[in-house]
């Protein structure tokens, strides 16, 4: 037996329906695992999913976890925890007189994410519970002005008092966020140290989060929300990872890494595709992101769960329609409504143990032959087709006067249409032409609907990776191990300013970078890396003076000092501005302003290496053939050929109607479509002309 290479990287995607894991060995080979999510004990789902993946290498969690160098965690589990208000009991310390900032929120937050009909009908609005109630908020006397000058020093006794009261009130974490702390962090840091001292005296083992240590950026509601979320939602995930194994050497827990997009970027590099439409369908949502010219867009003040945040995230658009969405008839119009809620890990009425009695899209899938009731999660969950039929008949088919098949097919067509319109609109609204894009389709349910939402859109190519079901976890494993720190600055320089002004601005920017570099390197050292292993990448946010929005730019210079450096900094900004908006919209006459310094540090980690299988010709091997299954679409039953995904070889060509099954995903190739699998185990789907 050849010596086994060690397992270095683990990616986790804890979704609402499934928990996916992905492991990469030091030779770049990888395996994917999947298990049903378990909201009651997330660590159990991660454990099961890991065992599922590692079984491919005949290894176990106990012997692999100690070898891991990096683990990247991402997941809607964190988001769900926030939406369902099931996070930690957080205590908040802010400036006296500002105890209501968090509960009042921004006006914008009251309608973010609502459908149009709910935006215009105020009476259907519900205001979300704040993450931290006022009863667990304490104001302390302190004021720092907008220039960063401390005008009222921090009353330390009040901080001590507040800490005691917050512990008394049951806080499991304490967040500190003071006004203008991004301009001058001294008061907030002092408050943080006092809180820690006081907690020690009380022997209370409670984590403390100061906004300046995480997101020292302007806009206090964003900064406060983000820091609260870190304590409220992310901290429990960190604790979960600890619970899975104390042997994790390192782990990062971030809100949401948008893993699939990073994975798509890597695949795009393999295929030489620079423009990619990434689409992910799981049980609960459909997520779309675009990669253009090899880059994905970053949004620096995104929103999540109706909270405005200051946290750079890959820009992505989501619609709450997935394979597990509930299906209901509107009582007045009798039209079919999908979602917004979903069966989640409970699949649908087709799973007798689900305890559900509302039809889900999955019920329609089993009734029409899209999904194999004996192969859900490789057969770990057995689905009952008759049970699904009965529910569809009573809730959808009978009220509409349709057969069960036609009612179910109507649901599938509606979902396909919704997704396809959404994808198309997302591309054309940004001014792009689908013909210049390759569409990647993944998520457990992506391949079930790839034909449905890409058909007729006119993509250059449509790609389904064989490991589609674990693709987001794969993306997490593709991510660079990176720490990033931001700092707000305010540096304005006129268009034809004298060199001295440019040099002064460079000096301030360089000071900010140097300060951030210390923080970034500290993080890596904490994780066992040497400072010399860290590649530092400086960046900045810049805008034309007086305009409202800044753009994030990777700095063309590694350090800033001279007027020539400044000119390069401006040039890089203007190039990006011209690309994002239009060249003619550039307005250098307004002057330039840098609003933020950014410093990213990365270290080299083992990336997955895609297989390079030899071409085995168009005819699939006979052992891949599993027989046929009746499949209903366009008002008729046909016999679809069934294939085992893992047994197909590079070069194999399959013409629809066919269904390609794997343990955790199902690739549906209906009549009128054909697919070929390439040497990297990527399926390319084509419409037959
Ligand atoms: P995800 O949330 O990305 O894990 O996707 C879960 C969805 O994958 C389910 O709701 C199913 O619609 C779909 N799926 C397709 N084939 C399978 C399978 N063999 N086992 C489990 N889920 C599957
Ligand atoms: Mg998923």
XYZ file of C-alpha atoms and ligand atoms in Angstrom:
713
model
C 0.000 0.000 0.000
C 1.359 3.400 -0.880
C 1.872 5.807 2.028
C -1.145 8.039 2.462
C -0.667 11.726 2.008
C -1.991 13.839 4.861
C -5.299 15.661 4.833
C -4.637 19.374 5.068
C -7.742 21.372 4.366
C -11.354 20.942 5.391
C -14.237 22.987 4.057
C -17.631 22.932 5.765
C -20.861 24.259 4.353
C -23.565 23.938 6.969
C -26.750 24.588 5.003
C -30.382 24.616 5.995
C -30.995 21.223 4.383
C -27.645 19.477 4.212
C -24.273 19.847 5.830
C -21.475 19.372 3.322
C -17.827 18.737 4.039
C -14.876 18.682 1.722
C -11.354 17.445 2.402
C -8.184 18.132 0.440
C -5.035 16.049 0.783
C -1.506 17.360 0.436
C -1.458 15.931 -3.107
C -4.532 18.005 -4.012
C -6.950 15.056 -4.285
C -10.279 15.620 -2.609
C -13.447 13.955 -1.294
C -16.915 15.280 -0.549
C -19.334 14.269 2.189
C -22.924 15.073 2.916
C -25.309 14.555 5.794
C -28.705 15.830 6.765
C -28.423 19.082 8.754
C -29.314 18.901 12.393
C -30.424 22.232 13.830
C -30.470 20.705 17.304
C -26.824 19.694 17.188
C -24.839 21.116 14.333
C -21.700 19.310 15.419
C -23.366 15.959 14.846
C -24.174 16.853 11.237
C -20.571 17.988 10.673
C -19.310 14.756 12.178
C -21.611 12.563 10.064
C -20.808 14.480 6.926
C -17.062 14.141 7.593
C -17.376 10.406 8.139
C -19.275 10.157 4.848
C -16.485 11.984 2.998
C -13.540 10.252 4.633
C -15.033 6.810 4.005
C -13.923 7.263 0.364
C -10.342 7.145 1.613
C -11.183 4.539 4.232
C -10.221 6.936 6.964
C -12.053 8.288 10.011
C -12.623 11.622 11.698
C -10.499 10.634 14.668
C -7.443 9.989 12.637
C -7.844 12.830 10.110
C -8.803 15.857 12.212
C -5.442 16.037 13.981
C -3.718 16.335 10.580
C -5.756 19.338 9.439
C -3.942 22.584 8.864
C -6.927 24.745 7.962
C -10.636 24.445 8.295
C -12.968 26.884 6.638
C -16.507 27.038 7.876
C -19.373 28.682 6.120
C -23.001 28.183 6.350
C -26.516 29.312 6.443
C -26.677 27.659 9.859
C -25.300 30.924 11.134
C -27.811 32.913 9.138
C -30.678 30.725 10.320
C -29.566 31.189 13.890
C -29.876 34.908 13.360
C -33.191 34.763 11.491
C -34.689 32.528 14.141
C -33.218 34.656 16.936
C -31.480 31.648 18.442
C -28.021 33.115 19.014
C -26.178 33.950 22.212
C -27.613 36.360 24.767
C -25.413 39.338 23.985
C -24.879 42.304 26.312
C -24.054 45.643 24.708
C -22.043 48.598 25.996
C -22.401 51.843 24.036
C -22.294 55.587 24.642
C -24.661 56.924 27.262
C -27.694 58.401 25.532
C -27.336 56.056 22.569
C -28.765 52.925 24.125
C -31.462 52.759 21.432
C -29.268 52.819 18.320
C -29.414 49.088 17.821
C -33.121 48.591 18.489
C -34.160 51.609 16.408
C -31.945 50.409 13.573
C -31.820 52.089 10.194
C -35.121 52.856 8.448
C -33.854 50.815 5.512
C -33.752 47.710 7.680
C -37.497 47.716 8.078
C -38.119 46.676 4.481
C -34.857 45.084 3.321
C -35.536 41.721 1.742
C -39.313 42.130 1.680
C -41.146 41.314 -1.523
C -42.565 44.328 -3.358
C -46.127 43.586 -2.238
C -45.002 43.683 1.378
C -43.012 46.849 0.891
C -45.991 48.750 -0.379
C -48.450 47.394 2.172
C -47.149 48.755 5.423
C -49.724 46.776 7.378
C -47.987 43.520 6.464
C -44.732 44.737 7.994
C -43.426 43.076 11.050
C -40.494 44.656 12.789
C -37.803 42.225 13.758
C -36.821 41.747 17.350
C -33.489 43.444 17.934
C -30.631 40.972 18.475
C -29.843 42.690 21.755
C -32.750 43.988 23.846
C -32.507 47.366 25.537
C -32.646 45.518 28.862
C -29.229 44.088 28.084
C -27.793 47.405 26.849
C -25.822 49.832 29.032
C -24.675 53.336 28.141
C -21.406 54.654 29.529
C -20.284 58.285 29.622
C -17.709 58.968 26.894
C -17.456 61.108 23.778
C -14.974 61.184 20.956
C -15.668 63.787 18.303
C -15.732 63.305 14.522
C -12.079 64.284 14.271
C -11.166 61.547 16.743
C -10.485 63.871 19.679
C -11.629 62.565 23.061
C -13.846 65.352 24.409
C -15.365 63.474 27.380
C -13.071 60.823 28.806
C -14.431 57.352 29.514
C -15.998 56.956 32.967
C -14.336 53.730 33.950
C -16.489 53.065 37.012
C -19.532 53.049 34.729
C -17.948 50.387 32.540
C -17.342 48.210 35.600
C -20.892 48.735 36.784
C -22.261 47.974 33.307
C -20.254 44.743 33.127
C -21.618 43.556 36.448
C -25.168 44.364 35.431
C -24.841 42.679 32.049
C -23.505 39.494 33.616
C -26.298 39.642 36.148
C -28.774 39.973 33.256
C -27.515 36.699 31.782
C -25.182 37.898 29.023
C -23.212 35.146 27.316
C -21.047 37.583 25.357
C -20.334 41.310 25.656
C -20.069 43.688 22.726
C -18.579 47.166 23.020
C -19.213 49.746 20.343
C -18.538 53.438 20.974
C -19.143 56.350 18.618
C -16.217 57.403 16.376
C -14.071 54.556 17.661
C -12.844 54.016 14.110
C -11.261 57.478 14.319
C -9.724 56.930 17.721
C -9.879 53.518 19.289
C -8.419 54.432 22.698
C -11.671 54.728 24.690
C -13.145 51.584 23.253
C -10.001 49.571 23.830
C -9.829 50.854 27.393
C -13.456 49.854 27.922
C -12.704 46.406 26.503
C -9.791 45.901 28.896
C -11.873 47.010 31.858
C -14.696 44.643 30.896
C -12.200 41.784 30.712
C -10.739 42.665 34.128
C -14.152 42.876 35.657
C -15.241 39.544 34.125
C -12.146 37.950 35.593
C -13.068 39.263 39.029
C -16.524 37.792 38.579
C -14.936 34.554 37.291
C -17.272 34.820 34.311
C -15.835 33.132 31.209
C -17.545 35.296 28.606
C -16.096 36.413 25.260
C -15.728 40.175 24.709
C -16.028 41.799 21.290
C -14.875 45.390 20.733
C -15.939 46.812 17.364
C -12.469 48.295 16.741
C -10.885 44.859 16.939
C -13.184 43.562 14.223
C -14.540 46.262 11.973
C -13.071 49.693 12.694
C -15.059 51.440 9.996
C -17.390 54.403 9.790
C -21.199 54.152 10.146
C -21.980 53.119 13.700
C -25.143 51.090 12.982
C -23.253 48.950 10.469
C -20.306 48.587 12.803
C -22.480 47.754 15.789
C -24.625 45.253 13.871
C -21.568 43.510 12.498
C -19.888 43.184 15.879
C -23.116 41.999 17.489
C -23.523 39.399 14.749
C -19.994 38.180 15.370
C -20.913 37.562 19.008
C -24.506 36.488 18.445
C -24.172 34.227 15.417
C -20.531 33.382 14.759
C -19.405 32.620 18.282
C -21.786 29.637 18.619
C -20.368 28.229 15.377
C -16.865 28.494 16.768
C -18.071 26.661 19.836
C -19.648 24.037 17.573
C -16.368 23.450 15.791
C -14.652 23.080 19.132
C -17.296 20.578 20.086
C -16.791 18.524 16.924
C -13.201 18.089 17.849
C -10.884 19.805 20.233
C -8.188 18.649 17.924
C -8.868 21.248 15.258
C -5.590 23.049 15.042
C -7.049 26.031 13.304
C -10.375 27.219 12.247
C -11.897 30.332 10.893
C -15.528 31.091 11.489
C -16.797 33.844 9.286
C -20.354 34.737 8.520
C -20.629 33.452 5.061
C -17.860 32.767 2.657
C -19.961 32.344 -0.440
C -17.860 29.275 -1.068
C -19.368 28.295 -4.395
C -18.267 31.520 -6.018
C -14.663 30.974 -4.984
C -14.851 27.391 -6.240
C -16.227 28.602 -9.563
C -13.342 31.002 -9.940
C -10.912 28.092 -9.608
C -12.840 25.988 -12.152
C -12.984 28.978 -14.466
C -9.206 29.128 -14.361
C -9.032 25.453 -15.352
C -11.448 25.982 -18.230
C -10.063 29.348 -19.291
C -13.449 30.989 -18.687
C -13.311 34.538 -17.384
C -17.032 35.285 -17.292
C -19.054 32.955 -15.147
C -22.608 32.997 -13.889
C -22.539 31.000 -10.645
C -25.829 29.458 -9.616
C -26.488 27.395 -6.515
C -29.775 25.704 -5.644
C -30.142 23.870 -2.413
C -33.217 23.002 -0.441
C -33.897 26.575 0.648
C -32.626 29.161 -1.802
C -31.299 30.031 -5.233
C -28.121 32.113 -5.171
C -26.586 33.878 -8.127
C -23.239 35.633 -8.408
C -21.284 36.823 -11.423
C -17.577 36.538 -12.089
C -16.542 39.003 -14.785
C -13.044 39.147 -16.247
C -11.970 36.642 -13.578
C -13.137 38.777 -10.640
C -16.138 38.624 -8.409
C -17.612 41.815 -7.029
C -17.185 42.663 -3.364
C -19.844 44.537 -1.491
C -18.455 46.394 1.493
C -21.704 47.240 3.239
C -23.951 44.296 2.502
C -27.070 43.411 4.400
C -28.000 40.118 5.926
C -31.082 39.095 7.834
C -32.388 42.673 7.497
C -29.321 44.142 9.171
C -26.948 46.588 7.500
C -23.351 45.479 7.988
C -19.832 46.678 7.392
C -18.166 43.512 6.279
C -16.724 42.873 2.845
C -18.650 40.026 1.186
C -18.826 38.574 -2.287
C -21.809 40.286 -3.912
C -24.546 37.748 -4.415
C -28.253 37.833 -5.061
C -30.605 35.292 -3.592
C -34.204 34.368 -3.978
C -35.909 32.193 -1.395
C -36.955 29.435 -3.784
C -35.286 26.037 -3.667
C -35.976 22.340 -3.989
C -37.492 22.173 -0.531
C -39.704 25.268 -0.802
C -43.252 24.818 0.385
C -45.931 24.919 -2.286
C -49.293 26.504 -1.512
C -52.287 27.794 -3.423
C -53.185 31.420 -2.955
C -56.672 31.159 -1.411
C -58.050 34.020 -3.539
C -56.360 33.793 -6.912
C -55.718 30.013 -6.812
C -52.235 30.675 -8.155
C -49.348 28.496 -7.001
C -46.985 30.170 -4.510
C -43.485 28.873 -3.822
C -41.892 29.550 -0.442
C -40.587 31.745 1.051
C -40.377 29.130 3.811
C -39.128 25.645 3.138
C -39.092 22.143 4.507
C -35.363 22.516 5.217
C -33.743 19.284 6.369
C -37.216 17.709 6.639
C -37.448 17.357 2.816
C -41.224 17.222 2.399
C -44.331 15.147 3.017
C -42.587 12.360 1.073
C -40.417 11.714 4.137
C -42.811 10.022 6.548
C -40.721 10.955 9.606
C -40.736 14.649 8.650
C -43.882 15.482 10.578
C -44.796 17.793 7.692
C -48.140 18.071 5.989
C -47.457 20.896 3.534
C -46.366 19.973 0.014
C -42.780 20.889 -0.936
C -41.069 21.015 -4.318
C -39.254 17.775 -3.397
C -42.643 16.052 -3.229
C -43.213 17.020 -6.852
C -39.741 15.726 -7.765
C -40.426 12.241 -6.410
C -43.879 12.018 -7.906
C -42.596 12.909 -11.391
C -39.546 10.641 -11.311
C -36.937 13.426 -11.021
C -35.642 11.993 -7.752
C -35.167 8.375 -6.807
C -37.068 7.760 -3.549
C -34.595 4.983 -2.671
C -31.498 7.124 -3.195
C -32.052 10.263 -1.133
C -28.689 10.828 0.555
C -27.580 7.564 -0.957
C -30.594 5.789 0.539
C -30.060 6.997 4.107
C -33.538 8.513 3.921
C -36.349 6.565 2.271
C -39.056 8.610 0.609
C -42.669 7.556 0.211
C -44.018 8.458 -3.244
C -47.641 7.616 -2.437
C -47.610 9.886 0.602
C -46.388 12.761 -1.575
C -49.048 11.999 -4.215
C -51.820 12.093 -1.612
C -50.727 15.472 -0.289
C -50.292 16.981 -3.759
C -53.720 15.680 -4.762
C -55.483 17.158 -1.760
C -53.656 20.494 -1.592
C -52.877 21.367 -5.221
C -54.317 19.025 -7.843
C -57.952 18.694 -6.678
C -58.482 22.413 -5.961
C -57.134 23.205 -9.448
C -58.981 20.365 -11.159
C -55.739 18.857 -12.469
C -54.185 15.409 -12.375
C -51.497 14.915 -9.744
C -48.839 14.759 -12.500
C -49.932 17.973 -14.155
C -50.197 19.790 -10.846
C -46.691 18.658 -9.859
C -45.304 19.457 -13.317
C -46.858 22.925 -13.039
C -44.945 23.481 -9.810
C -41.663 22.405 -11.430
C -42.286 24.634 -14.451
C -43.052 27.565 -12.182
C -39.828 27.021 -10.264
C -37.823 26.673 -13.497
C -39.351 29.858 -14.843
C -38.768 31.781 -11.611
C -35.115 30.749 -11.512
C -34.522 31.340 -15.187
C -36.082 34.815 -15.106
C -34.104 35.664 -12.019
C -30.818 34.524 -13.543
C -31.489 36.255 -16.846
C -32.501 39.501 -15.135
C -29.461 39.384 -12.916
C -27.150 39.230 -15.908
C -28.868 41.678 -18.209
C -29.610 44.197 -15.449
C -25.852 44.514 -14.996
C -25.487 45.201 -18.700
C -24.027 41.834 -19.702
C -24.920 39.388 -22.435
C -25.467 35.731 -21.396
C -23.739 34.590 -24.609
C -20.461 35.757 -23.079
C -20.968 33.709 -19.907
C -20.472 30.123 -18.865
C -23.072 29.092 -16.310
C -21.964 26.856 -13.433
C -24.792 24.987 -11.796
C -24.350 23.342 -8.416
C -25.848 22.730 -4.991
C -27.642 19.437 -4.362
C -30.608 20.559 -6.420
C -28.742 22.600 -9.060
C -28.347 19.672 -11.473
C -32.022 18.721 -10.998
C -32.982 22.070 -12.526
C -29.987 23.011 -14.674
C -31.896 22.310 -17.898
C -34.901 24.219 -16.546
C -33.260 27.509 -15.709
C -30.504 27.603 -18.336
C -32.581 26.377 -21.288
C -33.186 29.183 -23.757
C -31.005 31.725 -21.914
C -28.225 31.318 -24.485
C -25.156 30.732 -22.326
C -21.822 30.023 -23.994
C -21.567 26.795 -21.983
C -23.392 25.195 -19.055
C -21.295 23.231 -16.581
C -22.315 20.835 -13.807
C -19.445 19.586 -11.648
C -19.758 15.909 -10.613
C -19.303 17.045 -7.005
C -22.054 19.696 -7.391
C -23.677 18.644 -4.135
C -20.653 19.654 -2.100
C -19.577 22.513 -4.277
C -19.804 25.274 -1.698
C -17.704 23.261 0.725
C -15.280 22.720 -2.166
C -15.162 26.494 -2.641
C -14.363 26.972 1.032
C -11.432 24.657 0.542
C -10.323 26.735 -2.470
C -10.344 29.951 -0.490
C -7.033 31.445 0.451
C -6.437 31.467 4.143
C -6.766 35.165 4.542
C -7.131 37.777 7.227
C -8.252 41.204 6.359
C -8.354 44.371 8.375
C -9.893 47.677 7.386
C -9.537 51.139 8.801
C -11.475 54.246 7.901
C -9.315 57.177 6.834
C -10.225 60.507 5.325
C -7.602 61.743 2.856
C -8.577 64.303 0.248
C -6.305 65.518 -2.539
C -7.293 67.893 -5.360
C -6.749 66.944 -9.013
C -3.672 69.065 -9.658
C -2.489 69.295 -6.080
C 1.154 70.101 -5.376
C 3.444 67.146 -4.725
C 3.612 67.953 -1.025
C -0.149 67.245 -0.646
C 0.176 63.943 -2.463
C 3.127 62.944 -0.310
C 1.236 63.837 2.861
C -1.719 61.672 1.788
C 0.652 58.803 0.984
C 2.251 59.126 4.391
C -1.121 58.820 6.176
C -2.164 55.879 4.010
C 1.139 54.135 4.681
C 0.708 54.675 8.438
C -2.712 53.043 8.290
C -1.326 50.092 6.301
C 1.522 49.608 8.765
C -0.908 49.627 11.664
C -3.156 47.065 9.955
C -0.168 44.906 8.992
C 0.645 44.388 12.651
C -2.906 43.135 13.299
C -2.924 40.845 10.260
C 0.449 39.308 11.084
C -0.605 38.827 14.708
C -3.580 36.750 13.538
C -1.384 34.475 11.475
C 1.177 34.103 14.246
C -1.672 33.119 16.584
C -2.494 30.408 14.060
C 1.023 29.058 14.019
C 2.410 30.767 10.897
C 5.657 32.693 10.668
C 5.434 36.399 9.762
C 7.613 35.795 6.697
C 5.068 33.293 5.301
C 2.411 36.001 5.098
C 1.883 37.781 1.803
C 0.533 41.265 2.519
C -1.768 42.862 -0.035
C -2.586 46.524 0.602
C -5.698 48.114 -0.791
C -7.846 51.176 -0.341
C -11.296 52.595 -0.838
C -11.446 55.676 -2.976
C -14.052 58.009 -4.406
C -14.271 61.296 -6.264
C -14.536 63.968 -3.641
C -18.134 64.636 -2.717
C -19.558 61.556 -4.443
C -21.410 59.091 -2.260
C -19.931 55.705 -3.099
C -16.386 54.521 -2.843
C -14.745 51.686 -4.771
C -12.440 49.085 -3.375
C -9.084 48.916 -5.147
C -6.134 46.538 -4.786
C -3.185 48.906 -4.472
C -0.844 49.048 -7.463
C 1.981 50.063 -5.069
C 3.153 47.929 -2.144
C 4.016 50.998 -0.099
C 3.043 54.625 -0.518
C 5.410 57.578 -0.109
C 5.932 59.707 -3.217
C 3.778 61.831 -5.517
C 4.409 59.211 -8.208
C 2.906 56.569 -5.877
C -0.140 58.777 -5.432
C -0.537 59.139 -9.182
C -0.568 55.355 -9.550
C -3.104 55.043 -6.760
C -5.360 57.514 -8.571
C -4.860 55.835 -11.928
C -5.859 52.420 -10.586
C -8.997 53.969 -9.099
C -9.936 55.750 -12.313
C -9.481 52.576 -14.362
C -11.788 50.657 -12.071
C -14.289 53.503 -12.003
C -14.375 53.541 -15.792
C -14.989 49.793 -15.856
C -17.674 49.755 -13.166
C -19.553 52.822 -14.398
C -18.396 54.343 -17.672
C -15.179 56.028 -18.788
C -17.073 59.191 -19.596
C -18.449 59.320 -16.038
C -14.992 59.857 -14.568
C -14.769 63.174 -12.751
C -11.144 63.888 -11.787
C -11.925 67.605 -11.566
C -13.730 66.886 -8.259
C -10.515 65.690 -6.652
C -9.926 62.354 -4.955
C -10.613 61.058 -1.538
C -9.439 57.868 0.133
C -12.007 56.719 2.684
C -10.475 53.476 3.862
C -7.213 51.584 4.118
C -7.376 47.827 3.627
C -4.772 45.235 4.356
C -5.178 41.590 3.422
C -2.693 38.936 4.355
C -2.675 35.435 2.877
C -0.615 32.285 3.240
C -0.310 29.500 0.697
C -2.614 26.557 1.363
C -3.090 23.359 -0.617
C -5.782 23.911 -3.257
C -7.831 21.046 -4.658
C -6.393 19.672 -7.889
C -8.997 18.607 -10.444
C -8.751 15.111 -11.914
C -7.233 14.723 -15.404
C -8.882 11.483 -16.512
C -8.003 9.794 -19.816
C -10.637 10.020 -22.572
C -12.751 6.850 -22.630
C -14.839 7.723 -25.688
C -18.524 8.667 -25.997
C -20.096 5.358 -24.994
C -20.625 4.951 -21.250
C -19.405 1.678 -19.691
C -22.163 -0.883 -19.194
C -21.668 -0.916 -15.412
C -22.802 2.716 -15.328
C -26.258 1.797 -16.653
C -28.928 1.368 -13.987
C -32.009 0.741 -16.144
C -34.863 3.191 -16.713
C -37.396 5.165 -14.686
C -40.682 6.723 -15.765
C -40.202 10.484 -15.938
C -42.986 13.024 -16.489
C -42.572 16.293 -18.339
C -44.545 18.218 -20.964
C -47.706 16.193 -20.331
C -46.224 12.789 -20.980
C -44.455 9.931 -19.218
C -41.247 8.744 -20.873
C -38.678 6.119 -19.848
C -35.547 7.967 -18.835
C -32.256 6.059 -18.927
C -30.645 5.960 -15.491
C -26.882 6.305 -15.067
C -24.622 6.101 -12.075
C -22.645 9.340 -12.016
C -19.503 7.937 -10.393
C -19.244 5.147 -12.979
C -19.253 7.483 -15.993
C -15.909 8.127 -17.672
C -14.312 11.161 -19.279
C -15.649 11.662 -22.792
C -18.927 9.800 -22.207
C -21.878 11.309 -24.030
C -25.475 10.982 -22.886
C -28.587 12.070 -24.768
C -31.844 12.828 -22.918
C -34.207 11.680 -21.582
C -31.701 10.516 -18.992
C -31.127 10.874 -15.277
C -27.656 10.686 -13.804
C -27.707 9.747 -10.146
C -25.246 10.259 -7.362
C -25.603 9.879 -3.596
C -26.397 13.510 -2.982
C -27.374 14.980 -6.296
C -29.348 14.060 -9.378
C -28.577 15.431 -12.828
C -31.692 15.564 -14.969
C -31.139 15.588 -18.751
C -34.601 15.697 -20.361
C -35.604 15.144 -23.917
C -34.012 17.859 -26.072
C -30.780 18.010 -24.054
C -27.479 16.133 -24.135
C -24.397 16.121 -21.961
C -20.734 15.142 -22.127
C -18.433 14.631 -19.162
C -14.900 16.025 -19.557
C -11.561 14.944 -18.099
C -12.049 17.126 -14.986
C -15.380 15.394 -14.277
C -17.370 18.422 -15.336
C -20.570 17.795 -17.268
C -21.354 20.152 -20.137
C -25.061 20.437 -20.892
C -26.275 21.358 -24.380
C -29.644 21.860 -25.956
C -30.031 19.631 -28.993
C -30.751 21.842 -31.992
P -28.331 21.189 -0.760
O -29.148 22.021 0.165
O -27.432 21.987 -1.651
O -27.600 20.100 -0.082
O -29.364 20.464 -1.745
C -30.344 19.608 -1.240
C -31.245 19.195 -2.378
O -30.548 18.325 -3.267
C -32.434 18.399 -1.966
O -33.475 19.258 -1.553
C -32.794 17.629 -3.254
O -33.729 18.338 -4.036
C -31.505 17.618 -4.056
N -31.054 16.241 -4.346
C -30.917 15.720 -5.568
N -30.519 14.439 -5.506
C -30.406 14.121 -4.208
C -30.033 12.925 -3.508
N -29.678 11.800 -4.145
N -30.027 12.975 -2.166
C -30.333 14.120 -1.523
N -30.701 15.272 -2.121
C -30.742 15.277 -3.458
Mg -26.027 23.748 -0.495
